[in-house]
CSV table of C-alpha atoms and ligand atoms in Angstrom, one decimal:
chain,number,residue,atom,x,y,z
A,1,UNK,CA,117.4,46.9,41.3
A,2,UNK,CA,115.1,45.8,44.4
A,3,UNK,CA,111.6,44.5,43.5
A,4,UNK,CA,108.5,45.6,45.5
A,5,UNK,CA,105.0,44.6,44.7
A,6,UNK,CA,102.5,47.3,44.2
A,7,UNK,CA,99.2,45.9,45.7
A,8,UNK,CA,97.2,45.6,49.1
A,9,UNK,CA,96.1,42.1,48.1
A,10,UNK,CA,97.4,39.6,50.9
A,11,UNK,CA,97.3,36.5,48.7
A,12,UNK,CA,99.2,38.0,46.0
A,13,UNK,CA,101.9,39.4,48.4
A,14,UNK,CA,102.1,35.9,49.9
A,15,UNK,CA,102.4,34.2,46.7
A,16,UNK,CA,105.2,36.5,45.3
A,17,UNK,CA,106.9,36.5,48.5
A,18,UNK,CA,107.1,32.7,48.3
A,19,UNK,CA,109.2,33.2,45.1
A,20,UNK,CA,112.0,34.5,47.2
A,21,UNK,CA,112.5,37.7,45.2
A,22,UNK,CA,110.4,40.3,47.1
A,23,UNK,CA,112.2,43.0,48.8
A,24,UNK,CA,109.2,45.4,49.8
A,25,UNK,CA,105.5,46.5,49.2
A,26,UNK,CA,103.8,49.7,48.3
A,27,UNK,CA,100.2,50.4,48.8
A,28,UNK,CA,98.2,53.6,48.1
A,29,UNK,CA,94.5,54.4,48.9
A,30,UNK,CA,93.2,53.2,45.5
A,31,UNK,CA,94.7,49.7,46.2
A,32,UNK,CA,93.5,49.6,49.8
A,33,UNK,CA,90.0,50.6,48.5
A,34,UNK,CA,90.1,47.9,45.8
A,35,UNK,CA,90.4,45.3,48.4
A,36,UNK,CA,87.8,46.7,50.7
A,37,UNK,CA,90.3,46.7,53.5
A,38,UNK,CA,91.6,49.2,56.3
A,39,UNK,CA,94.9,50.6,55.8
A,40,UNK,CA,96.3,49.9,59.3
A,41,UNK,CA,95.0,46.3,59.2
A,42,UNK,CA,96.4,45.7,55.8
A,43,UNK,CA,99.9,46.9,56.4
A,44,UNK,CA,100.2,45.2,59.8
A,45,UNK,CA,99.1,41.9,57.8
A,46,UNK,CA,101.7,42.7,55.3
A,47,UNK,CA,104.4,43.3,57.8
A,48,UNK,CA,104.0,39.6,59.0
A,49,UNK,CA,104.6,38.3,55.5
A,50,UNK,CA,107.4,40.4,54.1
A,51,UNK,CA,110.6,41.3,55.6
A,52,UNK,CA,111.3,44.8,53.9
A,53,UNK,CA,109.9,48.3,53.5
A,54,UNK,CA,106.1,48.7,53.3
A,55,UNK,CA,104.7,51.9,52.2
A,56,UNK,CA,101.4,53.2,53.9
A,57,UNK,CA,99.8,56.2,52.3
A,58,UNK,CA,98.6,59.3,54.7
A,59,UNK,CA,95.5,61.0,53.5
A,60,UNK,CA,95.9,64.2,55.6
A,61,UNK,CA,96.1,67.4,53.8
A,62,UNK,CA,98.2,69.7,56.3
A,63,UNK,CA,101.6,69.2,57.4
A,64,UNK,CA,100.6,69.1,61.2
A,65,UNK,CA,97.9,66.3,60.3
A,66,UNK,CA,100.4,64.5,58.0
A,67,UNK,CA,102.9,64.5,60.9
A,68,UNK,CA,100.4,63.0,63.4
A,69,UNK,CA,99.0,60.5,60.9
A,70,UNK,CA,102.6,59.6,59.9
A,71,UNK,CA,103.8,59.0,63.6
A,72,UNK,CA,100.6,56.8,63.9
A,73,UNK,CA,101.4,54.8,60.8
A,74,UNK,CA,105.1,54.3,61.6
A,75,UNK,CA,104.2,52.8,65.1
A,76,UNK,CA,102.5,50.0,63.4
A,77,UNK,CA,105.6,48.2,62.4
A,78,UNK,CA,109.4,49.2,62.1
A,79,UNK,CA,109.2,48.3,58.4
A,80,UNK,CA,106.5,50.9,57.7
A,81,UNK,CA,107.3,54.0,55.7
A,82,UNK,CA,105.0,57.0,55.4
A,83,UNK,CA,103.8,57.6,51.7
A,84,UNK,CA,103.0,61.4,51.2
A,85,UNK,CA,101.9,63.1,48.0
A,86,UNK,CA,104.4,65.7,46.3
A,87,UNK,CA,103.1,69.1,47.8
A,88,UNK,CA,104.5,71.9,50.0
A,89,UNK,CA,102.6,70.5,53.1
A,90,UNK,CA,104.3,67.1,52.5
A,91,UNK,CA,107.9,68.7,52.2
A,92,UNK,CA,107.2,70.4,55.7
A,93,UNK,CA,106.0,67.0,57.0
A,94,UNK,CA,108.8,65.0,55.6
A,95,UNK,CA,111.3,67.4,57.2
A,96,UNK,CA,109.8,66.6,60.8
A,97,UNK,CA,109.1,62.9,60.2
A,98,UNK,CA,112.5,62.3,58.7
A,99,UNK,CA,114.3,64.0,61.6
A,100,UNK,CA,112.3,61.6,63.9
A,101,UNK,CA,113.8,58.6,62.1
A,102,UNK,CA,110.6,57.8,60.3
A,103,UNK,CA,111.1,57.0,56.7
A,104,UNK,CA,109.1,58.8,54.1
A,105,UNK,CA,108.1,57.8,50.5
A,106,UNK,CA,107.2,60.9,48.4
A,107,UNK,CA,104.9,59.7,45.9
A,108,UNK,CA,103.2,61.2,42.8
A,109,UNK,CA,106.4,62.5,41.6
A,110,UNK,CA,106.2,63.5,37.7
A,111,UNK,CA,109.6,65.6,37.4
A,112,UNK,CA,113.1,65.6,38.5
A,113,UNK,CA,112.7,69.0,40.0
A,114,UNK,CA,109.8,67.5,42.4
A,115,UNK,CA,112.3,64.6,43.2
A,116,UNK,CA,115.1,66.9,44.1
A,117,UNK,CA,112.8,68.8,46.6
A,118,UNK,CA,111.4,65.7,48.0
A,119,UNK,CA,115.1,64.3,48.6
A,120,UNK,CA,116.1,67.9,50.2
A,121,UNK,CA,113.3,67.4,52.6
A,122,UNK,CA,114.7,64.2,53.9
A,123,UNK,CA,112.4,61.7,52.1
A,124,UNK,CA,114.1,58.2,52.2
A,125,UNK,CA,112.2,57.3,48.9
A,126,UNK,CA,110.8,59.2,45.9
A,127,UNK,CA,108.4,57.5,43.6
A,128,UNK,CA,108.3,58.8,40.0
A,129,UNK,CA,105.3,57.6,38.1
A,130,UNK,CA,106.2,56.3,34.7
A,131,UNK,CA,102.9,54.9,33.3
A,132,UNK,CA,100.8,58.0,34.3
A,133,UNK,CA,103.2,60.2,32.4
A,134,UNK,CA,103.1,58.0,29.4
A,135,UNK,CA,99.4,58.1,29.7
A,136,UNK,CA,99.4,62.0,28.9
A,137,UNK,CA,101.9,61.7,25.9
A,138,UNK,CA,105.1,62.5,27.9
A,139,UNK,CA,108.0,60.1,28.3
A,140,UNK,CA,108.0,58.5,31.8
A,141,UNK,CA,111.2,56.8,31.1
A,142,UNK,CA,113.0,60.1,30.3
A,143,UNK,CA,111.7,61.6,33.4
A,144,UNK,CA,113.1,58.5,35.5
A,145,UNK,CA,116.5,58.7,33.6
A,146,UNK,CA,116.7,62.5,34.3
A,147,UNK,CA,115.9,61.9,38.1
A,148,UNK,CA,118.5,59.1,38.5
A,149,UNK,CA,121.3,61.2,36.7
A,150,UNK,CA,120.5,64.2,38.9
A,151,UNK,CA,120.8,62.1,42.1
A,152,UNK,CA,123.8,60.5,40.9
A,153,UNK,CA,125.5,63.9,40.3
A,154,UNK,CA,125.1,64.8,43.8
A,155,UNK,CA,125.4,61.3,45.4
A,156,UNK,CA,121.8,61.8,46.8
A,157,UNK,CA,121.0,58.7,48.9
A,158,UNK,CA,117.3,59.0,48.6
A,159,UNK,CA,116.2,55.8,46.9
A,160,UNK,CA,114.4,56.0,43.6
A,161,UNK,CA,111.2,53.9,43.2
A,162,UNK,CA,110.1,53.5,39.6
A,163,UNK,CA,106.2,53.5,40.0
A,164,UNK,CA,103.1,53.3,38.0
A,165,UNK,CA,104.5,50.4,36.1
A,166,UNK,CA,102.0,49.1,33.6
A,167,UNK,CA,104.0,46.5,31.5
A,168,UNK,CA,107.0,44.5,31.6
A,169,UNK,CA,109.1,47.0,29.3
A,170,UNK,CA,108.6,49.6,32.1
A,171,UNK,CA,110.6,47.2,34.3
A,172,UNK,CA,113.5,47.1,31.8
A,173,UNK,CA,113.3,50.9,31.4
A,174,UNK,CA,113.5,51.2,35.1
A,175,UNK,CA,116.5,49.0,35.2
A,176,UNK,CA,118.4,50.5,32.5
A,177,UNK,CA,117.7,53.9,34.0
A,178,UNK,CA,119.2,52.9,37.1
A,179,UNK,CA,116.2,53.1,39.5
A,180,UNK,CA,117.0,51.6,42.9
A,181,UNK,CA,113.7,49.7,43.1
A,182,UNK,CA,110.7,49.0,40.8
A,183,UNK,CA,107.4,48.6,42.3
A,184,UNK,CA,105.4,46.2,40.2
A,185,UNK,CA,101.9,44.9,40.1
A,186,UNK,CA,101.2,41.2,40.6
A,187,UNK,CA,100.2,40.5,36.9
A,188,UNK,CA,103.3,42.0,35.6
A,189,UNK,CA,105.5,40.2,37.9
A,190,UNK,CA,103.9,37.0,36.6
A,191,UNK,CA,104.5,38.0,32.9
A,192,UNK,CA,108.0,38.8,33.8
A,193,UNK,CA,108.5,35.0,34.5
A,194,UNK,CA,107.3,33.8,31.2
A,195,UNK,CA,108.7,33.4,27.9
A,196,UNK,CA,107.3,31.1,25.1
A,197,UNK,CA,110.8,29.8,24.3
A,198,UNK,CA,111.3,28.7,28.0
A,199,UNK,CA,108.0,26.9,27.9
A,200,UNK,CA,108.9,25.2,24.6
A,201,UNK,CA,112.3,24.5,25.8
A,202,UNK,CA,111.0,22.8,29.1
A,203,UNK,CA,108.6,20.7,27.0
A,204,UNK,CA,111.4,19.6,24.7
A,205,UNK,CA,113.9,18.5,27.5
A,206,UNK,CA,110.9,16.7,29.3
A,207,UNK,CA,110.2,14.9,25.9
A,208,UNK,CA,113.8,13.9,25.2
A,209,UNK,CA,114.2,12.8,28.8
A,210,UNK,CA,111.3,10.4,28.3
A,211,UNK,CA,112.8,9.2,25.1
A,212,UNK,CA,116.1,8.4,26.8
A,213,UNK,CA,114.3,6.2,29.3
A,214,UNK,CA,113.1,3.8,26.6
B,1,LIG,C1,103.2,53.7,43.8
B,1,LIG,O1,103.7,53.5,44.7
B,1,LIG,C2,101.7,53.7,43.3
B,1,LIG,O2,101.2,52.8,44.2
B,1,LIG,C3,101.4,53.0,41.9
B,1,LIG,O3,102.6,52.6,41.3
B,1,LIG,C4,100.4,53.7,41.0
B,1,LIG,O4,100.3,53.1,39.8
B,1,LIG,P1,99.2,53.4,38.7
B,1,LIG,O5,99.6,54.6,38.0
B,1,LIG,O6,99.2,52.1,37.9
B,1,LIG,O7,98.0,53.5,39.7
């Protein structure tokens, strides 16, 4: 499973990239606003750091406007893909953008049927939101499993990005479901590294090493 970071924070991206495990980055308008930055400036900075796909979300509401905005975003760097929210206008825009070789990440996916339509329109990625479905008492994990199984049945090559990941267990659920990618917030990536028994083991080995020198 590929690992993306879900943030627009440059310092966090630099740090996680330095671990050598980062395959790409997703941003969204809320994450951009949180950093008080501008989308184009932010994604061009990210492209200098990470050698992998970077999602930049369009905010247009009609297909012609999405196509125009998508073309502009794609010009920023060859690794930029255009994130469009699942709706009829996005399907139309994706058909055009994908035919021009511009990758689209269809976001705000909450059902396998939405994912199937997104893949039919030519989306390179679909982003099922696990956490936000759990929030309303439905199973994000089940929705992800169904999406992966449906895509496998037809050898659909659209990549599935498990999104809206809220805790390390969601990462395990994404991996067991067979998602191609998990896009993970910074604090969860940090939590994934740690285990109390690992910390305890390191301390014990160091202590025993010191003893053996005496
Ligand atoms: C996906 O690309 C989105 O940016 C993200 O995963 C949304 O997560 P949230 O539901 O925690 O806001």
